[in-house]
XYZ file of C-alpha atoms in Angstrom:
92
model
C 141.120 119.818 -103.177
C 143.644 117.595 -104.680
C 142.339 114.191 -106.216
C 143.171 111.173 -104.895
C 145.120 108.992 -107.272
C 145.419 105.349 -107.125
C 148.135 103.011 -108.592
C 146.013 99.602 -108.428
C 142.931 98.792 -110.644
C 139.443 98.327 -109.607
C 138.721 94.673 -109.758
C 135.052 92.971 -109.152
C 134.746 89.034 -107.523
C 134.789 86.572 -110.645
C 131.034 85.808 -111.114
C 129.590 82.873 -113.837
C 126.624 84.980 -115.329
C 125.821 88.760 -115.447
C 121.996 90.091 -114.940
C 121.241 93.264 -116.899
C 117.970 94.542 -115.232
C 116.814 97.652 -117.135
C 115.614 100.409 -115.137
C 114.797 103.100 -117.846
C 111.636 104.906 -117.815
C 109.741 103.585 -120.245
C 109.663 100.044 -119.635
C 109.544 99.440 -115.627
C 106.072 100.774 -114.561
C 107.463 101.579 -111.567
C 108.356 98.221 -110.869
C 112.562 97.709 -111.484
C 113.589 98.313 -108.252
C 111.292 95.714 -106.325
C 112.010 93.193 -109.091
C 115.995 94.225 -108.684
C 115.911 93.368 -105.545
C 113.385 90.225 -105.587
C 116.323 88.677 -107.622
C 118.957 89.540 -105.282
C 116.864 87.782 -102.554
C 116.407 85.049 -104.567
C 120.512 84.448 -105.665
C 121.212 84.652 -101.627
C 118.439 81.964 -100.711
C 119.821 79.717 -103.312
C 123.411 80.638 -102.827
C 124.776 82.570 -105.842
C 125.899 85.579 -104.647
C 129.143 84.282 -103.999
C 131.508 81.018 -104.812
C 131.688 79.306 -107.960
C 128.396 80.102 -109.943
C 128.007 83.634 -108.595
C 125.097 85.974 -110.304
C 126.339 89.750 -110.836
C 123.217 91.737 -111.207
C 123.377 95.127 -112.965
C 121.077 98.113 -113.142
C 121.064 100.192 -116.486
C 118.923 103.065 -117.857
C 117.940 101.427 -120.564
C 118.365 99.130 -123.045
C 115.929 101.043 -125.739
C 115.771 97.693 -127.814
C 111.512 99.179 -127.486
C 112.704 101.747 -129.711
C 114.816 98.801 -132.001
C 111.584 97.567 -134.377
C 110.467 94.358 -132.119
C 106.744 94.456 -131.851
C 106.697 92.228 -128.677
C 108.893 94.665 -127.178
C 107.255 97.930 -128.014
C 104.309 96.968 -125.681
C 105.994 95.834 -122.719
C 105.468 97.621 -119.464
C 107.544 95.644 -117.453
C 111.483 95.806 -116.872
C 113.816 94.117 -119.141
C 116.168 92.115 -117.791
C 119.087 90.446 -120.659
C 121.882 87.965 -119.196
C 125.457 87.327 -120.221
C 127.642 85.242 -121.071
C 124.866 83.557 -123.499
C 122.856 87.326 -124.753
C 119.305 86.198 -124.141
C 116.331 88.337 -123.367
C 114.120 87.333 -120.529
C 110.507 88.456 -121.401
C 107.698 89.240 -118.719
């Protein structure tokens, strides 16, 4: 089977902050996927998932800042979600 080769790039809608949800396996408890998808509920009801101030959320593997020497971090058990453009840490 040939591949299929494509002249134009990929693009993704312009969106005004990025969610990082880690959903590695030794921070979510079991938990990242319900809370993934509590926050997409949550950008629809208040109208970011589209237009000017759009939210992109993200799932990733993992983050391993546990493994990066902070002590809060170490004994989470719940997912850890960082945002972008402004690189902050949101802490359960």
């Amino acid at each position: 089977m040939e591949p299929i080769l494509k002249t134009e790039k990929p693009s993704i809608k312009p969106y005004n902050k990025h969610l990082l949800v880690c959903t590695g396996p030794r921070c979510t408890s079991g938990e990242a996927e319900s809370l993934f998808k509590m926050i997409g509920e949550k950008l629809a009801v208040n109208g970011l998932e589209g237009g000017e101030f759009r939210v992109k959320r993200t799932r990733c593997s993992c983050f391993a800042v546990c493994k990066g020497g902070r002590s809060w971090w170490s004994t989470r058990t719940a997912p850890g979600i960082t945002g972008s453009p402004r690189r902050y840490w949101i802490e359960f």
